[in-house]
Coordinates of C-alpha atoms and ligand atoms in Angstrom, one line a residue:
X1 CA -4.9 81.5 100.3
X2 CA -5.9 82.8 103.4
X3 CA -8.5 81.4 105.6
X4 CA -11.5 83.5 106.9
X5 CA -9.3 82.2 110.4
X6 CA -6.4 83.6 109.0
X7 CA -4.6 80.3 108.7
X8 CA -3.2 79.5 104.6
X9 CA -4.8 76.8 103.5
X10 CA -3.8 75.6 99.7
X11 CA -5.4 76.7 97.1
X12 CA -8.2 74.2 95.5
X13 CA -7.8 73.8 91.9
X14 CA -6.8 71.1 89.1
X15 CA -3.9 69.4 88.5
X16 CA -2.1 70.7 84.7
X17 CA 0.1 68.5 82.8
X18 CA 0.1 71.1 80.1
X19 CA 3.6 72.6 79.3
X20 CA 3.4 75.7 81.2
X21 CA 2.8 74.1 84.4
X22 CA 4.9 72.1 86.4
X23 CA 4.6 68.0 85.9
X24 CA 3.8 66.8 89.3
X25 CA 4.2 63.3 90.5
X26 CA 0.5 62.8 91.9
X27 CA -0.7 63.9 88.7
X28 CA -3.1 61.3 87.3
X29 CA -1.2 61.5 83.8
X30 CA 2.1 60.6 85.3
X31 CA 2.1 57.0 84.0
X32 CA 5.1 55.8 86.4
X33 CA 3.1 56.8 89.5
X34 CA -0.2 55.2 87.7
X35 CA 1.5 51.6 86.9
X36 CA 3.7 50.9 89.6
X37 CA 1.9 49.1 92.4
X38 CA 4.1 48.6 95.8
X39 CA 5.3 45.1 95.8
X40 CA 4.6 44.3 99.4
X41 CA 0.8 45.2 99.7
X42 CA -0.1 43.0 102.7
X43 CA 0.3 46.2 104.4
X44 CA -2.7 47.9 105.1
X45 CA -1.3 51.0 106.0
X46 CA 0.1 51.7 102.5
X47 CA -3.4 51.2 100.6
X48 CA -4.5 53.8 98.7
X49 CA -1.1 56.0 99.3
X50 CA -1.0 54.3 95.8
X51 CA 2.3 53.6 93.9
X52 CA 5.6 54.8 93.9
X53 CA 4.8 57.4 96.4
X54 CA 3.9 54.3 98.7
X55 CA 7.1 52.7 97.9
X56 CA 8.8 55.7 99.5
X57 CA 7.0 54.5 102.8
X58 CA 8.5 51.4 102.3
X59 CA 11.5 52.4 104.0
X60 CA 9.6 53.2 107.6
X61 CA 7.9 50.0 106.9
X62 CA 10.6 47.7 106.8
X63 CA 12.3 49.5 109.7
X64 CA 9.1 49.1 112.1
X65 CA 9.4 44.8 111.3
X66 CA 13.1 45.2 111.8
X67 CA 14.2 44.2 108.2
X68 CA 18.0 44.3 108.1
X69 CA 18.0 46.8 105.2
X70 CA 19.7 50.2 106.0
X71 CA 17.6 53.7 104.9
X72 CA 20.1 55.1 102.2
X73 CA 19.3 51.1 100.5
X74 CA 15.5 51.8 101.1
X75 CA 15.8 55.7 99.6
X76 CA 18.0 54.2 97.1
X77 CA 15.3 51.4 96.0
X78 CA 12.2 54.0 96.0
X79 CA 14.1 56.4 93.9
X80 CA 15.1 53.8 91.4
X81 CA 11.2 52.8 91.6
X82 CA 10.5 56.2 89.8
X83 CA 13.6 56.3 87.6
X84 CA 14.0 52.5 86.5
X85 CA 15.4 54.2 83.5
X86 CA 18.6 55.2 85.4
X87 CA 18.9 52.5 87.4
X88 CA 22.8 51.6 85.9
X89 CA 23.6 54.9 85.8
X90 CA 22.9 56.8 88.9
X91 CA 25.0 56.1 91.9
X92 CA 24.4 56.7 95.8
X93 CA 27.4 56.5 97.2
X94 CA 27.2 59.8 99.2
X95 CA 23.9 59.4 100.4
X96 CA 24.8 55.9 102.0
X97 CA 28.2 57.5 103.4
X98 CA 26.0 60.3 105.0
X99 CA 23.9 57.6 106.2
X100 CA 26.2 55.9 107.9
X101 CA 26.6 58.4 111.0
X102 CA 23.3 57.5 111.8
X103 CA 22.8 60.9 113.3
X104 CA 23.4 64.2 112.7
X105 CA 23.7 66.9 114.9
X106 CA 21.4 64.9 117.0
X107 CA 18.9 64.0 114.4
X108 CA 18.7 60.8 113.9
X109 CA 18.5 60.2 110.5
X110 CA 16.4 56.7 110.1
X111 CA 13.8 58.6 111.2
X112 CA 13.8 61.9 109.9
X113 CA 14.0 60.0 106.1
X114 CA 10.9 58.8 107.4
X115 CA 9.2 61.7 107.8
X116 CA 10.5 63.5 104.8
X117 CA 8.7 60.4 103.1
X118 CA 5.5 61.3 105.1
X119 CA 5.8 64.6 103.8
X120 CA 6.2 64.0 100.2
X121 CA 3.6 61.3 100.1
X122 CA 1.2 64.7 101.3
X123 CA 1.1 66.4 97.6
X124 CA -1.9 66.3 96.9
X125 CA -3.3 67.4 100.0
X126 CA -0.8 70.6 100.0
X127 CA -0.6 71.2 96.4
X128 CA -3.9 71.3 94.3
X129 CA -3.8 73.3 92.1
X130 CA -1.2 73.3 89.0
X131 CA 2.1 75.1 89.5
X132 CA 2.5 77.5 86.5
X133 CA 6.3 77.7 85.2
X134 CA 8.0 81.2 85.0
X135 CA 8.7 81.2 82.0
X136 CA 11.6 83.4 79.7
X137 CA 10.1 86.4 78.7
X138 CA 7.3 86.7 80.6
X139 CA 7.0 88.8 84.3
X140 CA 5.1 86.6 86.6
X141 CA 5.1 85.7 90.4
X142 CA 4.1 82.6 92.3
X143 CA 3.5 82.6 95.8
X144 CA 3.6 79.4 97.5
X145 CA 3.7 78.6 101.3
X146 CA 6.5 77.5 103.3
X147 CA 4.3 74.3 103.7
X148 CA 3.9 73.9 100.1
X149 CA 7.7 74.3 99.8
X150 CA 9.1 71.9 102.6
X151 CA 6.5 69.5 100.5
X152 CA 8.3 69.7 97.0
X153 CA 10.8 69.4 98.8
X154 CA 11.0 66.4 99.9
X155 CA 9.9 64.9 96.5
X156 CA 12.9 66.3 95.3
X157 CA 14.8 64.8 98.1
X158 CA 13.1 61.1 96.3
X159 CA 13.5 62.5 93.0
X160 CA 9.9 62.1 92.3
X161 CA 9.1 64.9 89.3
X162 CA 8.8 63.6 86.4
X163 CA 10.4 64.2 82.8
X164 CA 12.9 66.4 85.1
X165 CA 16.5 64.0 84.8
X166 CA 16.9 64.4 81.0
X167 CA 19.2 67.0 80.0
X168 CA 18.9 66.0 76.5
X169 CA 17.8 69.1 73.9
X170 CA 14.5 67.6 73.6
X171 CA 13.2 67.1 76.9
X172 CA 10.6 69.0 77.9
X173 CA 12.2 70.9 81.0
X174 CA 16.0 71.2 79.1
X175 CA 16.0 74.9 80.0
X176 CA 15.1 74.3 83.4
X177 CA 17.3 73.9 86.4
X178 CA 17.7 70.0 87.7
X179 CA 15.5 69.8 90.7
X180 CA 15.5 66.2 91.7
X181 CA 18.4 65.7 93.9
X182 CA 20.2 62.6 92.1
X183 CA 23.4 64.2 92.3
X184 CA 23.5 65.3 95.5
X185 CA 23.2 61.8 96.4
X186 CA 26.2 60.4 94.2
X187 CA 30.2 61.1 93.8
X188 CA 30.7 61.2 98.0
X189 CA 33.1 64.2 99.1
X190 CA 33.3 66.4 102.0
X191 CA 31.5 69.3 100.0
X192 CA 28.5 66.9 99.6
X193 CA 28.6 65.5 103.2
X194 CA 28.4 69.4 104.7
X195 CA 25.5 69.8 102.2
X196 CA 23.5 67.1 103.2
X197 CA 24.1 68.2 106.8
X198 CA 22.2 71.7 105.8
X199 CA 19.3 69.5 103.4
X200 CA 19.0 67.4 106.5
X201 CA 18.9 70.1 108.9
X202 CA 16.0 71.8 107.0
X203 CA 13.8 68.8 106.6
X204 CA 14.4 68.2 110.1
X205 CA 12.9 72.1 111.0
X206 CA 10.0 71.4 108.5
X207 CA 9.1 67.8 110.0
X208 CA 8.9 69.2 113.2
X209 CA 7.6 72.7 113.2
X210 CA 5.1 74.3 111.5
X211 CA 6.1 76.6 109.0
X212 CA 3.5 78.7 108.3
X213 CA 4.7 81.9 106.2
X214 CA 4.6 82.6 102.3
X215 CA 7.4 82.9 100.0
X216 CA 6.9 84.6 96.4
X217 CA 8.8 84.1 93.9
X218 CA 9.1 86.8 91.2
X219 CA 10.7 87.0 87.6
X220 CA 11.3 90.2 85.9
X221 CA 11.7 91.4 82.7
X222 CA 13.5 94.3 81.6
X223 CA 12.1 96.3 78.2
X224 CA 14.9 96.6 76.0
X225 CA 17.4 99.2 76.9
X226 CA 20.2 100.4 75.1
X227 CA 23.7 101.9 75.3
X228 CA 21.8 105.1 74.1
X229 CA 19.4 105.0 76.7
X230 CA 22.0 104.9 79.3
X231 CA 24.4 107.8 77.9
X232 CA 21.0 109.7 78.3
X233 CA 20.6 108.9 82.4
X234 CA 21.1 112.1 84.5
X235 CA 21.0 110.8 87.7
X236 CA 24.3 111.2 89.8
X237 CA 25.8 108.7 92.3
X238 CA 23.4 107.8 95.0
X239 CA 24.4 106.6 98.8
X240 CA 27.4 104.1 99.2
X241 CA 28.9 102.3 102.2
X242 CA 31.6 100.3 101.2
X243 CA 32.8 97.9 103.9
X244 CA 36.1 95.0 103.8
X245 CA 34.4 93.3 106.8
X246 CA 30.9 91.3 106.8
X247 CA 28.8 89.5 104.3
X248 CA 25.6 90.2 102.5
X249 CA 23.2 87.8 104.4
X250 CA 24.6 89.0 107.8
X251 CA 25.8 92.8 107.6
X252 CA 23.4 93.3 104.5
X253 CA 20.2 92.0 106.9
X254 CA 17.0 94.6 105.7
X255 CA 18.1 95.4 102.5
X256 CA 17.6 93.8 99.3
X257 CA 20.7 90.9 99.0
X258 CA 21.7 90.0 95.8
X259 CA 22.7 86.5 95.0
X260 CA 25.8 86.2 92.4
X261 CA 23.5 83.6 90.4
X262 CA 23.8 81.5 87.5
X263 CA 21.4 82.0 85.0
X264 CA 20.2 78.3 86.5
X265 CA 19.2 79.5 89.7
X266 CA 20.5 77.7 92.5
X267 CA 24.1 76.7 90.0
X268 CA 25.6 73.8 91.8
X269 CA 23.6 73.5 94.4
X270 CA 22.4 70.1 94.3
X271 CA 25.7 68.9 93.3
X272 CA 29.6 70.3 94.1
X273 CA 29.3 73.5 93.4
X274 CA 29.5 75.7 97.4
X275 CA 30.1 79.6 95.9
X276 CA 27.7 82.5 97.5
X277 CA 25.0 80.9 95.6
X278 CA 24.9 77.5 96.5
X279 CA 25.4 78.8 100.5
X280 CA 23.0 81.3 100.1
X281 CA 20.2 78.1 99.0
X282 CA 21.9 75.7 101.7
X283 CA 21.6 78.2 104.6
X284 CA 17.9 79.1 103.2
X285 CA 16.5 75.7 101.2
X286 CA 13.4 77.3 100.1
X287 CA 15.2 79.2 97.5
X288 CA 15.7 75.4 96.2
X289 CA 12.5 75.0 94.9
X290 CA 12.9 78.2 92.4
X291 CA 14.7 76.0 90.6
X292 CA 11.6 73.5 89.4
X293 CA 9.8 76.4 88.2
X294 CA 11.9 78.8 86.7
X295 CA 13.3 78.8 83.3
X296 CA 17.3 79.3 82.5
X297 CA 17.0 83.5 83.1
X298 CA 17.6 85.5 79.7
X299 CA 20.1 89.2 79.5
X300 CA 17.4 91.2 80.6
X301 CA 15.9 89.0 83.8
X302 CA 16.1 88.6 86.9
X303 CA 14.3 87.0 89.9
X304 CA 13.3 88.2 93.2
X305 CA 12.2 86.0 96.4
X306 CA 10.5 87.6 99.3
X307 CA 9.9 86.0 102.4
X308 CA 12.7 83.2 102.8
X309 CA 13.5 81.7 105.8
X310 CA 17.1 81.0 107.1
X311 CA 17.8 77.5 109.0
X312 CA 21.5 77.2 109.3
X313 CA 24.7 78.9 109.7
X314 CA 27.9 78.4 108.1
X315 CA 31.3 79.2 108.1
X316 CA 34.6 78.7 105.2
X317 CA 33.8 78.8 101.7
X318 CA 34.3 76.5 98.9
X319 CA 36.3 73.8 100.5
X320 CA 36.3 74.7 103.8
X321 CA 32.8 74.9 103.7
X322 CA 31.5 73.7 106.9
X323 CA 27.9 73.7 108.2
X324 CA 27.9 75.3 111.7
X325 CA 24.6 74.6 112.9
X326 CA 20.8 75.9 113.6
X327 CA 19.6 79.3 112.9
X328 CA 16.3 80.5 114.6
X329 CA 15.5 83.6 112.2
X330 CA 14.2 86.6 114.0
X331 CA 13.3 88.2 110.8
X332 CA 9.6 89.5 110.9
X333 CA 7.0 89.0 108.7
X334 CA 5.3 90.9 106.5
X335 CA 1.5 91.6 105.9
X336 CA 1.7 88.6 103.5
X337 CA 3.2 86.4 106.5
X338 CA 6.2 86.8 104.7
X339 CA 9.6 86.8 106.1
X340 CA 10.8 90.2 105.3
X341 CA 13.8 89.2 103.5
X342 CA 14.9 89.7 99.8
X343 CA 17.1 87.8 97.8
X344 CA 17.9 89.2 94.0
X345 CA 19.4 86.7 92.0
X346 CA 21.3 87.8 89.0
X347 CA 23.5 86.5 87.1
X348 CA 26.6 88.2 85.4
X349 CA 27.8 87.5 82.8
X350 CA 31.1 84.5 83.2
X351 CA 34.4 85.5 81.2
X352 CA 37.1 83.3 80.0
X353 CA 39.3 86.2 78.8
X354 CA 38.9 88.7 81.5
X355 CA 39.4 91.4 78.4
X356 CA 36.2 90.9 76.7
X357 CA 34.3 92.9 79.1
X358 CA 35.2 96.1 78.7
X359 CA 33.2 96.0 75.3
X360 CA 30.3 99.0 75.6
X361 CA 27.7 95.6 74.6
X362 CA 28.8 94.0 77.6
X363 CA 29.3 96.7 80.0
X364 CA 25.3 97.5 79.1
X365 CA 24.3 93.9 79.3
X366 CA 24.9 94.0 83.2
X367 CA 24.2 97.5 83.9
X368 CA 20.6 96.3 82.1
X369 CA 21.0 93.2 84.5
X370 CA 21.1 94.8 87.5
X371 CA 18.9 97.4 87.2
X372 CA 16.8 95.2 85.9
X373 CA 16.9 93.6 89.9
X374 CA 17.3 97.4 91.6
X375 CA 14.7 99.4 90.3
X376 CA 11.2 99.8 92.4
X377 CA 12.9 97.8 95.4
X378 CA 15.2 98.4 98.9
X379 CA 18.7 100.0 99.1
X380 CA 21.0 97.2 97.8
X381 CA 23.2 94.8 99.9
X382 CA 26.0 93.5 97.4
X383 CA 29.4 92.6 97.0
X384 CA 31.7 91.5 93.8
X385 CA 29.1 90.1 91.8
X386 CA 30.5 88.2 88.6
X387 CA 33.9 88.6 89.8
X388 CA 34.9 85.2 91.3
X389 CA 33.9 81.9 89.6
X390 CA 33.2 84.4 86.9
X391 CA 36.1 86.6 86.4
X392 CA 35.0 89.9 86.2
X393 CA 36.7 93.2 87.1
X394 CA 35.7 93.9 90.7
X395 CA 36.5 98.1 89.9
X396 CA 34.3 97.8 86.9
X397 CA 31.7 95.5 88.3
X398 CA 31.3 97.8 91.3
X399 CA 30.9 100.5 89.7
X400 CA 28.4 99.1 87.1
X401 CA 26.2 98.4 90.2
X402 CA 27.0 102.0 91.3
X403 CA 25.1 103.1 88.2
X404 CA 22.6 100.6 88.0
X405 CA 21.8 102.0 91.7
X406 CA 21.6 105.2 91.1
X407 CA 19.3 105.3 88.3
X408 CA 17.3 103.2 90.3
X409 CA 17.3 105.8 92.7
X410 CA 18.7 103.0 95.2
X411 CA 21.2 103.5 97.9
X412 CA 24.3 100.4 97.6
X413 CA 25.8 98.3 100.3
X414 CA 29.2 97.1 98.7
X415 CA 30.9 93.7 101.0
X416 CA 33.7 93.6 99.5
X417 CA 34.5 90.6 101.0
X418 CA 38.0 91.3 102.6
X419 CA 39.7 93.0 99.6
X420 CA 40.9 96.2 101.3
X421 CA 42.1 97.1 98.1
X422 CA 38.6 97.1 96.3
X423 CA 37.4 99.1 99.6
X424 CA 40.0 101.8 99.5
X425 CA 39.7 102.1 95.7
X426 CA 35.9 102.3 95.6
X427 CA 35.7 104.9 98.4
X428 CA 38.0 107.3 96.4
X429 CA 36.0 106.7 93.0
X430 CA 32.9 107.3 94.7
X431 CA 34.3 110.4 96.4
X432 CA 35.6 111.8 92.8
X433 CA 32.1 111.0 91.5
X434 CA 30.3 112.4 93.7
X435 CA 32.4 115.7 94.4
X436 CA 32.1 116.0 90.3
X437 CA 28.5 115.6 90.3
X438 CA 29.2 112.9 87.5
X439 CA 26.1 111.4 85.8
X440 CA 25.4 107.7 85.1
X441 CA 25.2 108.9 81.5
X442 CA 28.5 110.5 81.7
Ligands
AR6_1 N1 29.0 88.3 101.0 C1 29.8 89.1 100.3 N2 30.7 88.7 99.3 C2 30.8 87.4 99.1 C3 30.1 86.4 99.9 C4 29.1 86.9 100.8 N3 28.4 86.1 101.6 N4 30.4 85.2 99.4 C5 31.4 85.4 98.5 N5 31.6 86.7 98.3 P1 31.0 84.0 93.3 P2 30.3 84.9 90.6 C6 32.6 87.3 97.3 O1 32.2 83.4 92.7 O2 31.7 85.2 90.1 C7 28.1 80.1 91.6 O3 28.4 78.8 91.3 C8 33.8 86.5 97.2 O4 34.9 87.5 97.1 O5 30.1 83.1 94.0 O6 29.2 85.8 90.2 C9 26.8 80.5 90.9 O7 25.8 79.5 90.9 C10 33.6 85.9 95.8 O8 34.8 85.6 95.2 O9 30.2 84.8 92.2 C11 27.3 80.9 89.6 O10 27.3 79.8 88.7 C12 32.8 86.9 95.1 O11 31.9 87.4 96.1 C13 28.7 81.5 89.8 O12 29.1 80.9 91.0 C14 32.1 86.3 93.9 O13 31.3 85.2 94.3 C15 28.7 83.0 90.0 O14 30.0 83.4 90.1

């Protein structure tokens, strides 16, 4: 909430560990954080910081007596504190290679796990009141501050929430993204090592400046429309700019940027996967934190963040992924101290026989997925949504936006991602549309 001074202040209320709230690991009911006292108490500092979250602290701890024990060990043995459960079964061998460098970038890295340690033991001070979950089925926003978010953060980072590494059918959160970052931390390749450079990066911004903007995060529901419903649309083609050169997050700046998502937002982001998606949530980490609150999206959802921040810049894709460094975001703020940016994440549908999609059921499952994400917003920045690790038709997927779009009475920016071919084609389909006056119905 705001302050009468105009500063956000968190917003006082209980703690729920009901199951339409998130489980938080300061909660009084999480038994884990309840029993388990730090072993090495003679340390007055640590008193009251009380359990597991104290362990965390452990690491700076040691480091100020000058215990031989290197961070990733100490990270390693406060995470294990919380999961003893996975204790054989969880490895850190990418965390403790990342370690190694000792710095990054200039960060040095002893010290900024430190801090992130500081900053996750600061729950309960940041977050008071009970995070509700956005559930399937149900339109609903949360608005939490970039404070609030650099602080779940970095409980994620220590894999603190609990009931949240069971992907078993009967856990509680099995239709929920993972949030704590286990497997970020495990199965060392270069993918994960250019990763960790972004997480790092972040935490290193949000130790040392004050972020002090809002993010919202929004899920909507689209009331069931049909095939019929769509034949009956008269509105024709509305603005296109079709480009082979750029990319959604750079040329696409101002406009509403969709995110080629998986229905678990954020996809592989905390472990191999490094498509739009997961770069998308590296270069902006906030986005992360969708991922503890929303539910696995439904056909007719989507979700909407406002007010993002971007850190880092990147260059390659996939396996030539590479972090390139910093990113100060000029982007303004809204009257909500907002960053005005907005990311639509969708998610198309993924095809293992590129055939099946020309079916009229599919075709209206993602024009009702994207309109679902255009309608009451900006002009559209986009590009060949479902078409990669997904294997739609670029042709028909464009022009599914195109439609979408237009009866959203939304203007489209198409990337098409250096395929001249898509560019060329689109432009003279557009053309022929337009010049005919064609309908989305027709
Ligand atoms: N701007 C414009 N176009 C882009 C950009 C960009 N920044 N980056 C990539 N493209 P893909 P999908 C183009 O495969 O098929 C993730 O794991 C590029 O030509 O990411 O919907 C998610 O979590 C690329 O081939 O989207 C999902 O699980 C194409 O966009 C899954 O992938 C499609 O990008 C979604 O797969």
């Amino acid at each position: 909430v705001f302050h009468q001074t105009g500063a956000i202040v968190p917003q006082p209320g209980r703690d729920m560990w009901t199951r339409n709230f998130v489980k938080l690991p300061c909660s009084p009911s999480n038994t884990i954080y309840q029993h388990s006292a730090p072993e090495d108490e003679e340390n007055g500092e640590r008193q009251g910081r009380g359990g597991v979250l104290g362990e965390i602290f452990t690491a700076s701890w040691l480091r100020r007596r000058g215990e031989c024990f290197t961070f990733a060990l100490c990270s390693q043995k406060a995470i294990l504190k919380y999961n003893p459960k996975y204790k054989d079964q969880w490895s850190f061998d990418a965390l403790a290679e990342f370690f190694k460098f000792g710095a990054c970038e200039g960060v040095n890295i002893s010290a900024l796990v430190q801090k992130i340690a500081a900053l996750a033991l600061d729950l309960p001070k940041r977050v008071m009141k009970g995070i509700p979950l956005l559930q399937q089925g149900r339109a609903a926003a949360i608005t939490l501050s970039q404070a609030q978010i650099s602080c779940l953060l970095a409980n994620a980072f220590f894999c603190t929430f609990p009931h949240r590494n069971s992907t078993s059918f009967h856990s509680d959160y099995h239709t929920y993204p993972s949030i704590n970052f286990t497997r970020l931390f495990s199965h060392w390749s270069e993918r994960k090592m250019e990763k960790l450079k972004a997480i790092v990066h972040y935490f290193h911004v949000a130790t040392e400046t004050k972020l002090d903007g809002l993010v919202t995060f929004e899920r909507r529901c689209l009331a069931n429309t049909d095939a019929r419903t769509w034949s009956c649309c008269k509105e024709e083609m509305n603005k296109l700019y079709v480009s082979s050169c750029g990319a959604i997050e750079t040329e696409g700046s101002g406009l509403l940027q969709v995110d080629f998502a998986s229905s678990w937002l954020g996809g592989g982001v905390l472990d191999s996967g490094l498509l739009q998606e997961e770069i998308l949530f590296l270069m902006s980490p906030e986005l992360i934190v969708s991922r503890l609150f929303t539910e696995k999206l439904q056909d007719n959802e989507c979700v909407i963040v406002t007010g993002c921040q971007q850190f880092s810049t990147y260059s390659g894709y996939g396996d030539t992924f590479r972090w390139k460094g910093p990113y100060a975001d000029p982007t303004g703020r809204d009257g909500w101290a907002r960053r005005q940016r907005q990311v639509l994440a969708m998610d198309a549908l993924r095809f293992t026989h590129g055939r099946d999609q020309y079916s009229m059921k599919l075709v209206v499952r993602e024009l009702n997925k994207a309109y679902c994400g255009f309608k009451r917003c900006d002009d559209i920045a986009t590009g060949k949504w479902g078409c990669g690790a997904f294997k739609g038709d670029p042709q028909l997927k464009a022009v599914i936006q195109l439609m979408a779009a237009a009866r959203a009475g939304r203007g489209l920016a198409f990337f098409t991602f250096k395929d001249e071919k898509l560019e060329h084609g689109l432009r003279q389909a557009y053309r022929l549309l337009r010049t005919k006056g064609t309908t989305v119905g027709e």
